[in-house]
Amino acid sequence: MQCAGYPEDKLRSLADRLPCRETQVTTLLSLMGEPDQYSYPSIFIYGHRATGKSHVVFSVMKDLELPYTFVDCVECVSPALLFHRVLLAFFGPDAAASLPRCPSLSDFVRLYKQMSSKTPATQTRFIILDRAERTRDMDFSLLPALLRLQELVSDNVTVILLSQVVWEKFRPNTGCFEPLLFHFPDYNKADLVQILSRDHHPSYTPELYASYINILLGVFFSVCRDLRELRHLAALNFPKFCEPLEKGEAKESDIHKLWRNIEPHLQRAMQTVYLREVSSMQWKEQQMDEKETTTPRGLSAHAHIELPYYSKFLLIAAYLASFNPARTDRRFFLKSHGKIKKTNFLKKHEKTSNHLLGPKPFPLDRLLAIFYSVVDSRVAPTASIFSQIMSLVSLQLLTQIGHDDQLDAPKYKCAVSMDFILAISRTVNFDAVKYLYDFL
Amino acid sequence: MTSKRKSTALTEAQCVSLAQKILRERLCQQRLPEQPVGLESQYRHLLELLKRTAVHGESNSVLIVGPRGAGKTMLLGCVLRELMNLKEVLKNVLQVELNGLLQTDDKIALKEITRQLHLENVVGDKVFGSFAENLAFLLEALKSGDKSRSRPVLFILDEFDLFAHHKNQTLLYNLLDVSQSAQAPVAVVGLTCRLDVLELLEKRVKSRFSHRQIHLLNPLSFTQYVEAVGSQLSLPQDFPHPKFCDEWNRSVTKLCEDKSVEELLRRQFNSSKDFRSLYMLLFLAVIRVSPSHSTLRESDLLEASRLISADSKANILHGLSVLELCLIIAMKHLNDTYDGEPFNFQMVHNEFTKFIQRKSHTIHKFEKPVVMKAFEHLVELEMVRAVDSATGKVQREYQLMRLMLEHGQVMEALQKYPQCPTDVKQWALSAFA
Amino acid sequence: MNETSSVSKGCFVFKSASRKRKRQGVDGYMGDGSDDNGKDRFRICQDLRETVQQHTEVLQDQLNKKVLDDLVQFIKKHELCNSSDVRRQGAREIPTAALMLGVNVPDHTMTFRSLCNLLQESVTPFVVSLHAKGCATVKFLIQRVLEQLMGRGMALDEEQDDETALHLNTQCSIGDLCQWYNSVKIRPHRILERSIKPEVKNNGLYWSLPIVVIFKDFEAFNLQALQDFILICSQYTQELPLIFIFGIATSPITIQHRLPHSVSSLLCIEVFHSLSCTQHLACVFDKLILTSKFPFKLSSRVIQVLIGIFLYHDFSVQSFVKGLQLSMLEHFNSQPLSVLCCKKQEALLRAKTLSQKNVERIRHLPSFMRYVETQEPQDQVLLLTSDEHVKEVCQKLLKNLHKYHKNYYPILQCLYSLTSLLPKCPMGKHIRELHVTCNEKNVWEMEEYHSAMQLLRILAKDELVAALRECAGILKSANTKKMQNVLKQVDEFVVRLEELDNLHTEDLPGDDVACSRKDIQRRTDLHYLQKSLLEKESRKTRKMSSFEILRNEVLQYIDELVREYLTPAELQPLSEVCYYSSSGVLRQRLNAAPRTSIQAALSHPFHYLQNEALKTNDGTVSSNAPDLCIIYKLHLECGRLINLYDWLEAFVTVSSATEDKEADSEEYNKPKNLKNACFIQAVSEMEFLGFVKSTKQKTDHVARLTWGGC
């Protein structure tokens, strides 16, 4: 990789710091051109998470010691922060300090002009915006302005936007200055192997680790391409992988044996990809204490929630209320309903089950009515019953629809899953399924 | 040839970088061209108008309308350049440049005007009853000393249409009002890419606007277009290294004649005539020039156009995991069954599990949370969009969603996809048939 | 007047009730001023409250100790990781502790308070605890964090105070936090100086003190804000050693349910479980109820009420304790004789100086009467006539009462330890259930008790020995003479059982023990048990191994103990002094039913306005009841929608039922529009009370908001 205007050695060091991204780096450099040359006003770099967008850009800027500022748009709760960062980076604190209380774009541009007229850019200045998609919901004119900033401030500045959302989603409806689009492709399998093999375990040979990575990818590649996640998984499962080696049951040479050892384990781990059930640290400890690893007792291992008796019934009632049509209540909850066939009150359009469509909101009194009919003993409508409903809401097991100030007829929705309800009703031995319209 | 290059390699490298420097500036529109290409009539018209204001002190208002990248700013720039060459104009005329993107409301705009007229100290901390008063005061303040006539002011409003969104269009109203009444010589030049801009104006504003519009609908013929390309790429005669310059320019002319390049340009021409996209193309071509190959070749242009015409959605799709692809296909199925009705995760998962149970042999059976995470990823990529943005109240599983992809894109992605399992392909086909 | 008081007070939420008591002056306290010793009662009550409070807090800390220590360990561990710069791949992961607290939200505050204190004194001064309320957006969230950290820091050195103040309200970013943190690192803060333990200082670790951010109620946080905050923080992991603690009430699932992968992959989560509230309650129960430390006792019914509220409504131990304290207040308030409810010596003194009125009261105590009846006639006479004698007796009785308590609890625990190891615990899983049963009636007459005894009879030897050992352990702590004797006895039993097998193992029939073992293993249903028992009986007649003889002896002894000591408290004379038994009142206080009380008020106005005219037999409404009541009664007959006109008609007819007999026409329609006015007002009141509301569906109709005929 060689590119005019930049010292060779730095480029070389860059090249091996950024594996599998040579082409991208070269393209980027050629886009930037030599430091004193103009670069395109705005460059939009997109690609999946963990394809090294920000990493590449950042390290290029850093190593080549170019004037740049790197801003993560999540941080910019207000554009003021963004302006502040930029001015600070380019013209020092006093410039940043001279920003008014809540600066408008025009203030920013004015200041920038002033400053840059004092100290014109000898090298291209770069403003790098990570998670650029956030700029859309800041201020309608911010993004278009940034895109043509070079023209607005008439200074050799280039705005680089990084995002994993495609440009089509950015373009405002009246159009704007089109940036230069530049895609960071996802790593293919070989790349992943190469990259992951880099952080191999000191006490084992790289070859072993590489083969381990190969096995890992063989299992996970179909479901997960995210480098970060794969890395996590690799770190997670490696101790298990080289368990036989420690025990002395196998040598590094017989990969097949190791594979047979790890394979079922990985298959199980498959069920928890992306879930981050256990932190790598905790996992290691688990490996320590229990040698034979059952499925990781992660977050989902204990989904059960202890609830007061009536809360359980309230929740069940809420579930029934939100998944049954209101008109079926009499059939379910009237003690002495005649034998009403389901067909009698099955309408044509109700073929799709409510469990697909999700919970419907229901008024408070319907909830209570159902509650009183399902709960076995006779309950007084005491204050604590109502407070329980509220606390269920605050625990996000129910959600309140509409405003909180609506006193006379608040509406709720049940926000828990079927199996959760079934588990609960089992504890109070109440057969919820019998009361569900979908399962008639 | 080779021997000479070796001998002059160093200077060669410098030449290349110098050439690039020039071209880059040109293509980033940092330097105005000598003559606006194919806009002569508009040029003369505008110049005439502004002269009237600048020299004879007539007020005026004009809109320059044209699609993005048609060269509005460039045109205006050229005109002003020429205008400013006249001595009496230069010392007399004042310029105020506003941009709809920056001056997002009238207060800011007024501040900016004051600043650009260098009247901050005059205004000091006066308080004004109304915007009109304030503006009047400013213009009054411009009356330079004894001469009864005040200095002409050129107001240049970029992104003119955005000013129309300001609160009851006070700024526009007042400016145009001034330009109507003979109180002070003022020219209001608006630049916009909206042809319907006049519909945006309130009646009272509209009535005060002299309905002069200059349209830049860029009637270039293809040959002119190609010429433009040539002129954009060729190096100026005063290039320090004439030999290199000749070589370069020759290569450029050769390039323009080349068949493949021509039909490439024609494609570009047909897709859009505007210069900016063209410049982007040329820029991408130029940056590929390096000491190792010191002249522009058609391969560079081809490569550049390939880069430009890449479908970004397809690119993103290519990076998805099989699981996520499956979800997309499931959504497609849903779209077909419920003809375009929005769907929620629950349904998608349902479809997916059906697929797993019936057809698939290779795809692993995933836990629901895992699938959910994959789904969330799609949402993050905005390939799936929530129908209403009231996310807080609704459970994630039941949020109604829409798929933001075309058949073609998905199919193409599937074709390109590295080792995509066959049964998934089958499934997809059954959907997209 | 009971109903009135109940209704009016029933409308209060219980909390404020207790508060009010405390705020009131001493003299204003304890009901009837006629009583001399109100002050004393108040004082006793107060310090009882205090002690209970202290006990609970101590208890709380003990119970939370483990999980808190784990947390501290966790944080320390990560602190080390930070300081030693081994930056793994996952360096961007923010260490996060998910703290499972259970749904008893009221108790959380206490836990968090102790957690904060612990952290601040043992780990780091930089602890931020966030409440979802203040953090609607990420901006506010960050602001809170900065305020709590820098605010605290700057408060100590004032010269920068104003500077930060302006800092905070202009724009606050984590970047500023970084600067501040570095500045603190460079010139160590006075807080650090104070708060850091020397050894930490020495090994120079303290420049990497972690910043702990506690999200008290994770569920309630605004998702977007939370996610953004985490994203932002993950940018700064290199500069700031951040550590999060999520206080989660429901279950760990919520984390991955609420955070998308892109965010959760930035966290490195470990789960910590605090003690479940039921265990917690059990401990509290042991320490506060099942002890002779406190003279004040709860009757079985009251206990049931409290437990019921706990189990059915809120798992909150705090409110359980509050309930206990409230019942205390009620007791001392309502029962004048509660002066005697205090430490033994004090009680005796007071008994000497009982006022004449109180002596009378004593005479009327049912338990005392029962006692009197058991005495010889002349004693009875004495007791009914001479106050002095009563005081004497009363002292004696008080002594007995205290003794009774001293013995009751050890034996209770012994019995529990015996029965709890039986299958399907016939006497109840928890000791509280056993306690309640014992308190209610004679245990030994109960079916469960017998079945339990039966089961005990077929207990295998080793189990029996183990159980006895346990009992011995319990008894050691009890320090009355009687208990010591019991202890001796038990020990002796143990010894004998021990030597049993090394004396004559040979004639101990192996099959017997074996089969009993077998039973123990596959004792499943009671039915089967009965059978086995019966055949055992039959076999016993045939032959009895020495072990069985001994076993029966032991059980015999235990049975005697139970009969002697576990007598129900009501039977104890003067039990009313210590036992608070009016569960009804307590229920009304703790589990208020505003609706029912209002409805009661409206449908039976007589209870409020004690006016004979309003006395009606149910269903009918008297014409001279308040308009509101009439309106209410009438609207009960209506359906979901009420036609105002019909309503008015009905109202007029009812309310003018009396007068229009003698009313002649021209003065009849004058009150008519008066009636309309009354009607309007009454209806608006109804609306105000939330029984009806105007509806869009039909003009001149109102909608009912209550359902059913209630």
Coordinates of N, CA and C in Angstrom, one line a residue, chain C residues 418-567:
Chain C
L418 N -39.3 -30.8 65.1 CA -39.7 -32.2 65.0 C -40.6 -32.4 63.8
T419 N -41.6 -31.5 63.7 CA -42.7 -31.8 62.7 C -42.2 -31.4 61.3
S420 N -41.3 -30.4 61.3 CA -41.0 -29.9 60.0 C -40.3 -30.9 59.1
L421 N -39.7 -31.9 59.8 CA -39.0 -32.9 58.9 C -39.9 -34.0 58.5
L422 N -41.2 -33.9 58.9 CA -42.2 -35.0 58.4 C -42.6 -34.7 57.0
P423 N -43.0 -35.7 56.3 CA -43.4 -35.4 54.9 C -44.7 -34.6 54.9
K424 N -44.8 -33.7 53.9 CA -45.9 -32.8 53.7 C -46.3 -32.0 55.0
C425 N -45.3 -31.8 55.8 CA -45.4 -31.0 57.1 C -46.9 -30.9 57.5
P426 N -47.4 -31.8 58.2 CA -48.8 -31.7 58.6 C -49.1 -30.5 59.5
M427 N -48.1 -30.0 60.2 CA -48.3 -28.9 61.1 C -48.0 -27.6 60.4
G428 N -47.8 -27.6 59.1 CA -47.5 -26.4 58.4 C -46.0 -26.3 58.0
K429 N -45.8 -25.6 56.9 CA -44.4 -25.5 56.4 C -43.6 -24.6 57.3
H430 N -44.2 -23.4 57.6 CA -43.5 -22.4 58.3 C -43.9 -22.4 59.8
I431 N -42.9 -22.0 60.6 CA -43.2 -22.0 62.1 C -44.3 -21.1 62.4
R432 N -44.5 -20.0 61.6 CA -45.6 -19.1 61.9 C -46.9 -19.8 61.9
E433 N -47.1 -20.7 61.0 CA -48.4 -21.4 60.9 C -48.6 -22.2 62.2
L434 N -47.5 -22.9 62.6 CA -47.6 -23.7 63.9 C -47.9 -22.7 65.0
H435 N -47.3 -21.6 65.1 CA -47.5 -20.6 66.1 C -48.9 -20.2 66.2
V436 N -49.5 -19.9 65.0 CA -50.9 -19.5 64.9 C -51.8 -20.6 65.5
T437 N -51.6 -21.8 65.0 CA -52.5 -22.9 65.5 C -52.4 -23.0 67.0
C438 N -51.1 -23.0 67.5 CA -51.0 -23.2 68.9 C -51.7 -22.1 69.7
N439 N -51.6 -20.9 69.1 CA -52.2 -19.7 69.8 C -53.7 -19.8 69.8
E440 N -54.3 -20.4 68.8 CA -55.7 -20.4 68.6 C -56.4 -21.4 69.6
K441 N -56.0 -22.6 69.5 CA -56.7 -23.6 70.3 C -55.7 -24.7 70.8
N442 N -56.1 -25.6 71.6 CA -55.2 -26.6 72.1 C -54.7 -27.5 70.9
V443 N -53.4 -27.4 70.7 CA -52.9 -28.2 69.6 C -53.2 -29.6 69.7
W444 N -53.1 -30.1 70.9 CA -53.1 -31.6 71.1 C -54.5 -32.2 70.8
E445 N -55.4 -31.3 70.6 CA -56.8 -31.8 70.2 C -56.9 -31.8 68.7
M446 N -55.9 -31.4 68.0 CA -56.1 -31.2 66.6 C -55.8 -32.5 65.8
E447 N -56.5 -32.7 64.7 CA -56.3 -33.8 63.8 C -54.8 -33.9 63.3
E448 N -54.4 -32.7 62.8 CA -53.0 -32.7 62.3 C -52.0 -33.1 63.3
Y449 N -52.2 -32.7 64.5 CA -51.2 -33.0 65.6 C -51.1 -34.5 65.7
H450 N -52.3 -35.1 65.7 CA -52.3 -36.6 65.9 C -51.5 -37.3 64.8
S451 N -51.9 -36.9 63.6 CA -51.2 -37.5 62.4 C -49.7 -37.3 62.5
A452 N -49.4 -36.1 62.9 CA -47.9 -35.8 63.0 C -47.3 -36.7 64.0
M453 N -48.0 -36.9 65.2 CA -47.5 -37.8 66.2 C -47.3 -39.2 65.6
Q454 N -48.4 -39.6 64.9 CA -48.3 -41.0 64.3 C -47.0 -41.1 63.5
L455 N -46.8 -40.1 62.6 CA -45.6 -40.1 61.8 C -44.4 -40.2 62.6
L456 N -44.4 -39.4 63.7 CA -43.2 -39.4 64.5 C -42.9 -40.8 65.1
R457 N -44.0 -41.4 65.3 CA -43.9 -42.8 66.0 C -43.1 -43.7 65.1
I458 N -43.2 -43.5 63.8 CA -42.5 -44.5 62.9 C -41.2 -43.8 62.4
L459 N -40.7 -42.8 63.2 CA -39.5 -42.2 62.8 C -38.3 -43.2 63.0
A460 N -37.4 -43.1 62.0 CA -36.2 -44.0 62.2 C -35.3 -43.4 63.3
K461 N -34.4 -44.2 63.8 CA -33.6 -43.8 64.9 C -32.8 -42.6 64.7
D462 N -32.0 -42.7 63.6 CA -31.0 -41.6 63.4 C -31.8 -40.3 63.2
E463 N -32.9 -40.3 62.5 CA -33.6 -39.1 62.3 C -34.0 -38.6 63.7
L464 N -34.6 -39.5 64.5 CA -35.1 -39.1 65.8 C -33.9 -38.4 66.6
V465 N -32.8 -39.1 66.6 CA -31.7 -38.5 67.3 C -31.3 -37.1 66.8
A466 N -31.3 -37.0 65.5 CA -30.9 -35.7 64.9 C -31.9 -34.7 65.5
A467 N -33.2 -35.0 65.4 CA -34.2 -34.1 65.8 C -34.0 -33.7 67.2
L468 N -33.8 -34.7 68.0 CA -33.6 -34.4 69.5 C -32.4 -33.5 69.7
R469 N -31.3 -33.8 69.0 CA -30.1 -32.9 69.1 C -30.5 -31.5 68.8
E470 N -31.3 -31.3 67.7 CA -31.6 -30.0 67.3 C -32.4 -29.3 68.5
C471 N -33.4 -30.1 69.0 CA -34.2 -29.5 70.1 C -33.2 -29.1 71.3
A472 N -32.3 -30.0 71.6 CA -31.3 -29.7 72.7 C -30.7 -28.3 72.4
G473 N -30.3 -28.2 71.1 CA -29.6 -26.9 70.7 C -30.5 -25.7 71.1
I474 N -31.8 -25.9 70.7 CA -32.7 -24.8 70.9 C -32.8 -24.5 72.4
L475 N -33.0 -25.6 73.1 CA -33.2 -25.4 74.5 C -32.1 -24.8 75.3
K476 N -30.9 -25.0 74.8 CA -29.7 -24.5 75.5 C -29.9 -23.0 75.6
S477 N -30.4 -22.3 74.5 CA -30.5 -20.9 74.5 C -31.5 -20.4 75.6
A478 N -32.5 -21.2 75.7 CA -33.6 -20.8 76.7 C -33.0 -21.0 78.1
N479 N -33.3 -20.0 79.0 CA -32.6 -20.0 80.3 C -33.6 -20.0 81.5
T480 N -34.6 -20.8 81.4 CA -35.4 -20.9 82.6 C -35.2 -22.3 83.2
K481 N -35.5 -22.4 84.5 CA -35.3 -23.6 85.2 C -35.9 -24.8 84.4
K482 N -37.2 -24.6 84.1 CA -37.9 -25.7 83.5 C -37.2 -26.1 82.3
M483 N -36.9 -25.2 81.5 CA -36.3 -25.5 80.2 C -35.0 -26.3 80.4
Q484 N -34.2 -25.9 81.4 CA -33.0 -26.6 81.7 C -33.3 -28.1 82.0
N485 N -34.3 -28.3 82.8 CA -34.7 -29.7 83.1 C -35.1 -30.4 81.8
V486 N -35.9 -29.7 81.0 CA -36.3 -30.4 79.8 C -35.0 -30.8 79.0
L487 N -34.1 -29.8 79.0 CA -32.8 -30.0 78.2 C -32.2 -31.3 78.7
K488 N -32.0 -31.4 80.1 CA -31.4 -32.6 80.7 C -32.1 -33.8 80.2
Q489 N -33.4 -33.8 80.3 CA -34.2 -34.9 79.9 C -33.9 -35.3 78.4
V490 N -33.9 -34.3 77.6 CA -33.7 -34.6 76.2 C -32.3 -35.2 76.0
D491 N -31.3 -34.6 76.6 CA -30.0 -35.1 76.5 C -30.0 -36.6 76.9
E492 N -30.6 -36.8 78.0 CA -30.6 -38.2 78.5 C -31.2 -39.1 77.4
F493 N -32.3 -38.7 76.9 CA -32.9 -39.5 75.8 C -31.9 -39.8 74.7
V494 N -31.2 -38.7 74.3 CA -30.2 -38.9 73.2 C -29.2 -40.0 73.6
V495 N -28.7 -39.8 74.8 CA -27.7 -40.7 75.3 C -28.2 -42.2 75.2
R496 N -29.4 -42.3 75.7 CA -30.0 -43.7 75.8 C -30.1 -44.2 74.4
L497 N -30.6 -43.4 73.5 CA -30.8 -43.8 72.1 C -29.4 -44.3 71.6
E498 N -28.4 -43.5 71.9 CA -27.1 -43.8 71.4 C -26.7 -45.2 71.9
E499 N -26.7 -45.3 73.2 CA -26.2 -46.6 73.7 C -27.0 -47.8 73.4
L500 N -28.3 -47.4 73.0 CA -29.2 -48.5 72.6 C -28.5 -49.5 71.6
D501 N -28.0 -49.0 70.6 CA -27.5 -49.9 69.5 C -26.2 -50.6 70.0
N502 N -25.3 -49.8 70.7 CA -24.1 -50.6 71.1 C -24.4 -51.5 72.3
L503 N -25.5 -51.4 73.0 CA -25.8 -52.4 74.0 C -26.3 -53.7 73.3
H504 N -27.5 -53.7 72.9 CA -27.9 -54.9 72.2 C -28.4 -54.7 70.8
T505 N -27.4 -54.7 70.0 CA -27.8 -54.6 68.6 C -28.5 -55.9 68.1
E506 N -28.1 -57.0 68.7 CA -28.6 -58.3 68.1 C -30.1 -58.4 68.2
D507 N -30.6 -58.0 69.4 CA -32.1 -58.3 69.5 C -32.9 -57.2 68.9
L508 N -32.2 -56.2 68.4 CA -32.9 -55.1 67.7 C -33.3 -55.7 66.3
P509 N -34.6 -55.9 66.0 CA -34.9 -56.6 64.8 C -34.6 -55.7 63.6
G510 N -33.7 -56.2 62.8 CA -33.3 -55.3 61.6 C -34.4 -55.0 60.7
D511 N -35.3 -56.0 60.5 CA -36.3 -55.8 59.5 C -37.2 -54.6 59.9
D512 N -37.4 -54.5 61.2 CA -38.3 -53.5 61.6 C -37.8 -52.1 61.2
V513 N -36.6 -51.9 61.6 CA -36.0 -50.6 61.3 C -36.0 -50.4 59.8
A514 N -35.5 -51.5 59.1 CA -35.5 -51.5 57.7 C -36.8 -51.0 57.1
C515 N -37.8 -51.7 57.5 CA -39.1 -51.4 56.9 C -39.5 -50.0 57.2
S516 N -39.2 -49.6 58.4 CA -39.6 -48.2 58.8 C -38.9 -47.3 57.8
R517 N -37.6 -47.6 57.6 CA -36.8 -46.8 56.7 C -37.5 -46.8 55.4
K518 N -37.9 -48.0 54.9 CA -38.5 -48.1 53.6 C -39.7 -47.1 53.6
D519 N -40.5 -47.2 54.6 CA -41.7 -46.3 54.7 C -41.2 -44.9 54.5
I520 N -40.2 -44.6 55.3 CA -39.8 -43.2 55.2 C -39.5 -42.8 53.7
Q521 N -38.8 -43.8 53.1 CA -38.5 -43.5 51.7 C -39.7 -43.3 50.9
R522 N -40.6 -44.3 50.9 CA -41.7 -44.1 50.0 C -43.0 -43.8 50.7
R523 N -42.9 -43.0 51.8 CA -44.1 -42.4 52.3 C -44.5 -41.4 51.3
T524 N -45.6 -41.6 50.7 CA -46.0 -40.6 49.7 C -47.3 -40.0 50.1
D525 N -48.3 -40.8 50.1 CA -49.6 -40.3 50.4 C -50.1 -40.7 51.8
L526 N -50.8 -39.8 52.4 CA -51.2 -40.1 53.8 C -52.0 -41.4 53.9
H527 N -52.8 -41.6 52.9 CA -53.6 -42.9 52.9 C -52.7 -44.1 53.1
Y528 N -51.7 -44.2 52.3 CA -50.7 -45.3 52.4 C -50.2 -45.3 53.9
L529 N -50.0 -44.1 54.4 CA -49.4 -44.0 55.7 C -50.3 -44.6 56.7
Q530 N -51.5 -44.2 56.7 CA -52.5 -44.8 57.7 C -52.3 -46.3 57.7
K531 N -52.4 -46.8 56.5 CA -52.3 -48.3 56.4 C -51.1 -48.8 57.1
S532 N -50.0 -48.2 56.7 CA -48.7 -48.7 57.3 C -48.8 -48.6 58.8
L533 N -49.3 -47.5 59.3 CA -49.4 -47.3 60.7 C -50.2 -48.4 61.4
L534 N -51.4 -48.6 60.8 CA -52.2 -49.6 61.4 C -51.5 -50.9 61.5
E535 N -50.8 -51.4 60.4 CA -50.2 -52.7 60.5 C -49.1 -52.6 61.6
K536 N -48.5 -51.4 61.7 CA -47.4 -51.3 62.7 C -48.1 -51.6 64.1
E537 N -49.2 -50.9 64.3 CA -49.9 -51.1 65.6 C -50.0 -52.6 65.9
S538 N -50.6 -53.2 64.8 CA -50.9 -54.7 65.0 C -49.6 -55.4 65.3
R539 N -48.5 -55.0 64.6 CA -47.2 -55.7 64.8 C -46.7 -55.4 66.3
K540 N -47.0 -54.1 66.7 CA -46.5 -53.7 68.0 C -47.0 -54.7 69.1
T541 N -48.3 -55.0 69.0 CA -48.9 -55.9 70.0 C -48.0 -57.1 70.0
R542 N -47.7 -57.6 68.8 CA -46.9 -58.8 68.8 C -45.6 -58.7 69.6
K543 N -44.8 -57.7 69.1 CA -43.5 -57.6 69.8 C -43.0 -56.2 69.7
M544 N -42.3 -55.7 70.7 CA -41.8 -54.3 70.6 C -40.3 -54.3 70.9
S545 N -39.6 -53.7 69.9 CA -38.1 -53.7 70.1 C -37.8 -52.6 71.2
S546 N -36.7 -52.7 71.8 CA -36.4 -51.7 72.9 C -36.4 -50.3 72.3
F547 N -35.9 -50.2 71.1 CA -35.9 -48.9 70.4 C -37.3 -48.3 70.4
E548 N -38.2 -49.2 70.0 CA -39.6 -48.6 69.8 C -40.1 -48.2 71.2
I549 N -39.8 -49.0 72.2 CA -40.3 -48.6 73.5 C -39.7 -47.2 73.8
L550 N -38.4 -47.1 73.6 CA -37.8 -45.8 74.0 C -38.4 -44.7 73.2
R551 N -38.6 -45.0 71.9 CA -39.2 -44.0 71.0 C -40.5 -43.5 71.5
N552 N -41.3 -44.5 71.8 CA -42.7 -44.1 72.4 C -42.5 -43.2 73.6
E553 N -41.5 -43.6 74.5 CA -41.3 -42.9 75.7 C -41.0 -41.4 75.3
V554 N -40.1 -41.3 74.4 CA -39.7 -39.9 74.0 C -40.9 -39.1 73.5
L555 N -41.7 -39.8 72.6 CA -42.8 -39.0 72.1 C -43.8 -38.7 73.2
Q556 N -43.9 -39.7 74.1 CA -44.8 -39.4 75.2 C -44.4 -38.2 75.9
Y557 N -43.1 -38.1 76.2 CA -42.6 -36.9 76.9 C -42.9 -35.6 76.1
I558 N -42.6 -35.7 74.8 CA -42.8 -34.5 74.0 C -44.3 -34.1 74.1
D559 N -45.1 -35.1 74.0 CA -46.5 -34.8 74.0 C -46.9 -34.1 75.3
E560 N -46.3 -34.6 76.4 CA -46.5 -33.9 77.7 C -46.1 -32.5 77.6
L561 N -44.9 -32.3 77.1 CA -44.4 -30.9 77.0 C -45.4 -30.0 76.3
V562 N -45.8 -30.5 75.2 CA -46.7 -29.7 74.4 C -47.9 -29.4 75.2
R563 N -48.5 -30.4 75.8 CA -49.7 -30.1 76.6 C -49.5 -29.1 77.7
E564 N -48.2 -29.2 78.2 CA -48.0 -28.3 79.4 C -47.7 -26.9 78.9
Y565 N -46.9 -26.7 77.9 CA -46.4 -25.4 77.6 C -47.1 -24.7 76.4
L566 N -47.6 -25.5 75.5 CA -48.2 -24.8 74.3 C -49.7 -24.5 74.4
T567 N -50.1 -24.1 75.6 CA -51.5 -23.8 75.8 C -51.8 -22.5 75.1

